[in-house]
Short mmCIF file of C-alpha atoms (C1' of nucleotides) in Angstrom, two decimals:
data_model
loop_
_atom_site.label_atom_id
_atom_site.label_comp_id
_atom_site.label_asym_id
_atom_site.label_seq_id
_atom_site.Cartn_x
_atom_site.Cartn_y
_atom_site.Cartn_z
CA MET A 1 -21.35 -11.82 0.94
CA ARG A 2 -18.24 -11.17 0.23
CA ASN A 3 -16.55 -13.89 3.40
CA PHE A 4 -12.69 -14.93 2.24
CA ASP A 5 -12.64 -14.54 6.52
CA GLY A 6 -14.43 -11.39 5.44
CA ARG A 7 -13.61 -8.68 7.44
CA LEU A 8 -10.25 -9.75 6.72
CA THR A 9 -10.31 -8.47 3.04
CA LEU A 10 -11.37 -5.35 4.59
CA LEU A 11 -9.49 -4.58 7.77
CA ASP A 12 -7.31 -6.87 7.13
CA SER A 13 -5.46 -6.75 3.78
CA GLY A 14 -3.35 -4.16 3.94
CA GLN A 15 -4.91 -2.91 0.87
CA VAL A 16 -7.39 -0.68 2.61
CA PHE A 17 -7.69 0.62 5.75
CA HIS A 18 -10.64 2.58 6.95
CA TRP A 19 -13.17 0.61 7.47
CA GLN A 20 -15.30 0.49 10.72
CA GLU A 21 -16.86 -2.33 12.09
CA THR A 22 -20.99 -0.86 13.22
CA GLN A 23 -23.73 -2.91 14.57
CA ASP A 24 -24.13 -4.84 11.43
CA GLY A 25 -20.76 -5.67 9.78
CA PHE A 26 -19.03 -3.37 8.51
CA ALA A 27 -18.44 -0.01 6.33
CA ALA A 28 -16.96 3.50 6.12
CA LEU A 29 -16.93 6.28 3.61
CA VAL A 30 -16.26 5.65 0.56
CA ASN A 31 -15.86 9.07 -1.54
CA GLY A 32 -18.96 9.97 0.41
CA ARG A 33 -20.86 7.37 0.25
CA VAL A 34 -21.66 4.90 2.06
CA MET A 35 -21.01 1.63 1.50
CA THR A 36 -21.08 -1.50 2.97
CA ASP A 37 -19.25 -5.79 3.42
CA GLN A 38 -22.68 -6.77 2.20
CA GLY A 39 -23.68 -4.09 -0.01
CA ALA A 40 -24.37 -4.73 -4.41
CA SER A 41 -24.65 -1.42 -5.59
CA PRO A 42 -23.20 -1.33 -8.38
CA GLU A 43 -20.52 1.09 -6.59
CA GLU A 44 -20.04 -1.78 -3.67
CA ALA A 45 -19.98 -3.97 -7.20
CA PHE A 46 -17.25 -1.96 -8.57
CA TYR A 47 -15.31 -1.41 -5.16
CA PHE A 48 -15.58 -5.41 -3.82
CA ASP A 49 -14.40 -6.43 -8.00
CA ASP A 50 -17.18 -8.11 -8.23
CA LYS A 51 -16.79 -8.41 -11.95
CA ARG A 52 -13.44 -10.33 -12.48
CA ASP A 53 -13.35 -13.95 -12.41
CA TYR A 54 -11.58 -14.74 -9.85
CA SER A 55 -10.94 -18.35 -10.90
CA ALA A 56 -9.08 -17.83 -14.08
CA VAL A 57 -7.06 -16.31 -12.92
CA LEU A 58 -6.40 -19.16 -10.12
CA SER A 59 -5.79 -21.30 -13.71
CA ALA A 60 -4.00 -19.40 -15.86
CA CYS A 61 -1.79 -19.94 -13.24
CA ARG A 62 -1.75 -23.84 -12.74
CA ASN A 63 1.03 -24.43 -13.92
CA ILE A 64 3.37 -22.00 -11.28
CA ALA A 65 3.05 -24.05 -8.55
CA PRO A 66 3.55 -21.29 -5.74
CA ALA A 67 0.68 -18.99 -7.23
CA LYS A 68 -1.08 -21.13 -7.76
CA ARG A 69 -0.70 -23.00 -3.59
CA ALA A 70 -1.06 -19.00 -2.71
CA MET A 71 -4.27 -18.36 -4.32
CA SER A 72 -5.84 -21.04 -2.80
CA LEU A 73 -5.08 -20.64 0.31
CA CYS A 74 -7.08 -17.03 0.20
CA LYS A 75 -9.73 -18.13 -1.44
CA GLY A 76 -11.91 -15.37 -1.68
CA LEU A 77 -9.78 -12.56 -1.50
CA ARG A 78 -10.32 -9.36 -4.15
CA VAL A 79 -8.51 -6.73 -5.46
CA LEU A 80 -10.02 -3.15 -4.42
CA ASN A 81 -11.06 -1.29 -6.79
CA GLN A 82 -10.85 2.64 -4.34
CA PRO A 83 -10.66 5.90 -5.32
CA ALA A 84 -7.46 6.43 -6.68
CA TRP A 85 -6.69 9.60 -4.28
CA GLU A 86 -7.48 7.30 -1.76
CA ALA A 87 -4.93 5.36 -2.22
CA LEU A 88 -2.65 7.75 -3.09
CA LEU A 89 -3.21 9.00 0.48
CA ALA A 90 -2.97 5.68 2.28
CA PHE A 91 0.07 4.52 0.40
CA ILE A 92 2.15 7.54 0.71
CA LEU A 93 1.60 6.75 4.61
CA SER A 94 2.42 2.90 4.94
CA THR A 95 5.95 3.75 4.12
CA ASN A 96 7.78 2.43 6.42
CA ASN A 97 4.52 1.30 9.01
CA ASN A 98 3.23 -1.09 10.02
CA LEU A 99 0.35 -1.77 9.37
CA ALA A 100 -1.39 -1.20 12.46
CA ARG A 101 0.08 2.19 12.79
CA ILE A 102 -1.34 3.20 8.57
CA LYS A 103 -4.64 2.19 10.51
CA GLY A 104 -3.71 4.69 12.80
CA LEU A 105 -3.18 7.45 10.82
CA VAL A 106 -5.79 6.88 7.96
CA ARG A 107 -7.95 6.98 10.35
CA ALA A 108 -5.84 10.30 12.17
CA PHE A 109 -6.61 11.79 8.77
CA ALA A 110 -9.93 11.53 8.01
CA ARG A 111 -11.10 11.96 11.43
CA GLU A 112 -9.11 15.19 11.85
CA TYR A 113 -9.71 16.36 7.49
CA GLY A 114 -12.61 14.10 6.75
CA GLU A 115 -16.28 14.48 5.99
CA VAL A 116 -17.69 12.94 9.11
CA ARG A 117 -21.62 10.98 8.66
CA PRO A 118 -23.68 9.08 11.46
CA TYR A 119 -24.13 5.41 10.10
CA ARG A 120 -26.61 2.25 12.02
CA GLY A 121 -24.40 3.89 15.93
CA ALA A 122 -21.40 4.44 14.43
CA LEU A 123 -19.00 7.75 13.43
CA LEU A 124 -17.48 7.07 9.39
CA TYR A 125 -15.63 9.54 9.03
CA GLY A 126 -14.00 9.78 4.58
CA PHE A 127 -10.62 10.60 2.85
CA PRO A 128 -10.27 13.79 3.29
CA SER A 129 -10.33 15.99 -0.12
CA PRO A 130 -6.68 16.89 -1.87
CA GLU A 131 -7.90 20.70 -1.57
CA ILE A 132 -8.77 20.48 2.39
CA LEU A 133 -5.09 18.91 1.78
CA SER A 134 -2.96 20.80 0.03
CA ARG A 135 -4.35 23.55 1.37
CA ALA A 136 -3.10 22.79 4.83
CA ASP A 137 -0.82 24.01 7.66
CA GLU A 138 2.16 21.61 7.98
CA GLU A 139 2.79 21.61 11.96
CA ASP A 140 -0.96 21.98 12.02
CA LEU A 141 -0.42 18.27 9.53
CA ARG A 142 1.67 16.50 12.38
CA ALA A 143 0.61 17.87 14.81
CA LYS A 144 -2.71 16.34 14.93
CA THR A 145 -1.60 13.44 12.24
CA HIS A 146 1.65 12.74 13.81
CA CYS A 147 2.51 11.37 10.49
CA GLY A 148 5.97 12.59 10.55
CA TYR A 149 7.39 13.63 7.84
CA ARG A 150 5.62 13.01 4.81
CA ALA A 151 3.74 15.63 6.21
CA PRO A 152 4.93 17.49 3.54
CA TYR A 153 4.89 15.08 0.43
CA ILE A 154 0.72 14.82 1.82
CA ILE A 155 0.87 19.02 1.73
CA GLN A 156 2.45 18.66 -1.89
CA THR A 157 0.86 15.49 -3.42
CA ALA A 158 -2.91 16.89 -2.33
CA ARG A 159 -1.21 20.37 -4.20
CA ARG A 160 -0.81 18.33 -7.33
CA VAL A 161 -3.69 16.88 -7.56
CA ALA A 162 -6.40 19.97 -6.99
CA ASP A 163 -4.28 22.04 -9.29
CA GLY A 164 -4.77 19.36 -11.65
CA PHE A 165 -2.45 16.41 -12.05
CA ASP A 166 -5.13 14.13 -13.79
CA LEU A 167 -5.25 10.63 -11.56
CA GLU A 168 -8.26 8.61 -13.82
CA ALA A 169 -6.94 9.86 -16.86
CA LEU A 170 -3.54 7.12 -15.83
CA ARG A 171 -6.35 4.92 -15.74
CA SER A 172 -6.29 4.52 -20.62
CA LEU A 173 -2.21 4.42 -20.15
CA GLU A 174 -0.41 1.76 -20.38
CA THR A 175 1.03 0.56 -16.65
CA GLU A 176 4.07 2.04 -16.75
CA GLU A 177 3.85 5.00 -18.46
CA ALA A 178 0.76 5.38 -15.83
CA ARG A 179 3.38 4.23 -12.80
CA LYS A 180 6.32 7.57 -14.53
CA GLN A 181 4.39 9.60 -14.46
CA LEU A 182 2.98 8.58 -10.32
CA LEU A 183 6.64 8.78 -9.76
CA THR A 184 6.44 12.33 -10.33
CA LEU A 185 4.34 13.15 -7.56
CA PRO A 186 6.53 13.71 -3.47
CA GLY A 187 6.32 11.03 -1.56
CA VAL A 188 5.86 8.58 -4.16
CA GLY A 189 8.63 5.79 -5.25
CA GLY A 190 7.82 2.48 -7.02
CA LYS A 191 6.42 0.48 -4.12
CA VAL A 192 3.29 3.41 -3.47
CA ALA A 193 2.84 3.73 -7.07
CA ASP A 194 2.93 0.28 -7.63
CA CYS A 195 -0.04 0.15 -5.16
CA VAL A 196 -1.35 3.04 -6.45
CA LEU A 197 -1.91 1.25 -8.94
CA LEU A 198 -2.91 -2.04 -8.59
CA PHE A 199 -5.19 -0.35 -6.15
CA GLY A 200 -7.14 2.66 -7.24
CA LEU A 201 -6.49 2.99 -11.02
CA GLY A 202 -7.27 -0.79 -12.11
CA HIS A 203 -3.50 -1.64 -13.35
CA ALA A 204 -4.28 -4.94 -12.82
CA ASP A 205 -0.48 -5.99 -14.16
CA ALA A 206 1.16 -3.12 -11.18
CA PHE A 207 3.45 -5.47 -9.34
CA PRO A 208 3.96 -3.52 -5.52
CA VAL A 209 7.72 -5.06 -3.89
CA ASP A 210 7.86 -4.58 -0.69
CA VAL A 211 9.69 -6.78 2.27
CA TRP A 212 7.39 -9.66 2.22
CA VAL A 213 6.91 -9.41 -1.28
CA ALA A 214 10.76 -9.85 -1.57
CA ARG A 215 11.36 -12.72 0.36
CA LEU A 216 9.13 -14.40 -1.07
CA MET A 217 9.83 -14.09 -5.24
CA GLU A 218 13.77 -15.15 -3.15
CA SER A 219 12.54 -17.73 -1.60
CA TRP A 220 9.70 -19.32 -4.20
CA PHE A 221 11.20 -18.54 -7.83
CA GLN A 222 14.88 -18.06 -6.83
CA VAL A 223 14.39 -14.11 -8.56
CA GLU A 224 17.13 -11.85 -5.83
CA GLY A 225 18.69 -8.64 -6.98
CA SER A 226 16.58 -5.19 -6.91
CA LEU A 227 13.02 -3.83 -5.89
CA ASP A 228 12.83 -3.31 -9.85
CA LYS A 229 13.95 -6.13 -10.46
CA VAL A 230 12.62 -8.26 -8.95
CA ARG A 231 9.43 -6.80 -10.26
CA ARG A 232 9.62 -7.17 -13.61
CA GLU A 233 10.49 -10.69 -13.35
CA ALA A 234 7.61 -11.19 -11.00
CA ARG A 235 5.24 -9.74 -14.11
CA ARG A 236 7.31 -11.15 -16.57
CA ARG A 237 6.59 -14.58 -15.28
CA LEU A 238 3.10 -13.75 -13.60
CA GLY A 239 1.69 -12.17 -16.73
CA PRO A 240 -1.04 -9.77 -17.62
CA ASN A 241 -2.74 -10.47 -13.66
CA CYS A 242 0.34 -10.37 -11.88
CA GLY A 243 -0.72 -7.72 -9.46
CA ILE A 244 -4.06 -9.89 -8.75
CA ILE A 245 -2.19 -12.90 -7.59
CA GLN A 246 -0.01 -11.05 -5.79
CA GLN A 247 -3.21 -10.40 -3.59
CA SER A 248 -2.22 -13.55 -2.51
CA LEU A 249 0.82 -13.96 -2.38
CA PHE A 250 1.44 -11.42 0.48
CA HIS A 251 -1.61 -12.15 1.83
CA ALA A 252 -0.03 -16.23 2.39
CA ALA A 253 3.47 -14.78 3.60
CA ARG A 254 2.68 -12.25 6.30
CA THR A 255 0.04 -14.12 7.47
CA GLY A 256 2.57 -17.64 8.35
CA GLN A 257 0.42 -19.35 5.54
CA ILE A 258 3.43 -20.97 3.65
CA GLU A 259 7.40 -21.34 4.51
CA LEU A 260 9.20 -18.79 3.35
CA GLU A 261 13.01 -20.53 2.75
CA LYS A 262 14.88 -20.97 0.82
CA GLY A 263 15.07 -23.14 -2.79
CA LYS A 264 12.28 -24.24 -1.23
CA VAL A 265 8.64 -24.39 -3.07
CA LEU A 266 6.26 -25.01 -0.57
"C1'" DA B 1 14.66 -1.81 25.52
"C1'" DG B 2 15.57 -2.14 20.76
"C1'" DC B 3 14.47 -3.07 16.78
"C1'" DC B 4 10.69 -2.83 12.18
"C1'" DA B 5 7.56 -1.49 9.59
"C1'" DG B 6 3.16 -3.00 2.55
"C1'" DG B 7 9.63 2.92 1.32
"C1'" DC B 8 11.24 7.78 -0.24
"C1'" DT B 9 14.88 11.25 -0.75
"C1'" DG B 10 19.03 13.09 -1.96
"C1'" DA B 11 24.21 13.09 -2.14
"C1'" DC B 12 27.61 9.95 -3.84
"C1'" DG B 13 30.42 7.04 -6.18
"C1'" DC C 1 22.92 3.40 -13.00
"C1'" DG C 2 23.47 1.26 -7.99
"C1'" DT C 3 23.70 2.56 -3.21
"C1'" DC C 4 22.74 4.16 1.24
"C1'" DA C 5 22.27 6.92 5.10
"C1'" DG C 6 19.11 10.16 7.37
"C1'" DC C 7 14.21 9.38 8.41
"C1'" DA C 8 9.29 10.14 12.70
"C1'" DT C 9 6.57 7.31 14.44
"C1'" DG C 10 4.11 3.54 17.67
"C1'" DG C 11 3.50 -0.94 18.03
"C1'" DC C 12 5.55 -4.90 19.88
#
DNA sequence: AGCCAGGCTGACG
DNA sequence: CGTCAGCATGGC
């Protein structure tokens, strides 16, 4: 049983947006399969990152006070291994939006263009495939999902993937090289690329920098400058699992569990 | 009623 | 290389 405030991991950590509450727990359609927050199939074990030794990640940063503090505050938090395409679509939609609206957008895409499956008194909707979205009409897409100016990005990126852009191949590339390739997709900048690398392609050393994390890095580590400078400095300081640590930093900062005050650690 | 949101793009210097 | 307006939409 995964119980980092249980449902917080799934519904409120800003990693994933289409899980639904059913009669007995949370469920979602992932890659065409039903997953639950209680499940222990091989697919679910991978999705919930059961294999990773989080205590080892914590102890590896025991001499970095802010990181240790954040991870201790977020015990049980996991970095989910989502299908790459699902992470890519969700995080293109995430740009310049808040979590509540991202959730609404992702669900609109699933409802309007995805597969539906009844499950325990609920209807689960899966992510639409790249093929479906590559053929969508832009005006229809806007009208049905209210995704606004992101519509052409979605359609063009879906087309790239449907036409053979190999997301899975990025899994085995070095992180920076995989990042460069993601940056060629419409609607994908540095932040979105890092989220796809971390949440969808198994790159634990990807470090997404948003406004929260930037503030926090300045407050805790006195790291300032451009987002890319912050990103590089964070990767250097926090090491090969910086992305795992980042989730705790993000969550602790966003939920106000820690104070952000310039020059003050903790 | 504004301000802001897990930013990206294109233009310009 | 860095900076910066503009962007659709809706939650708060």
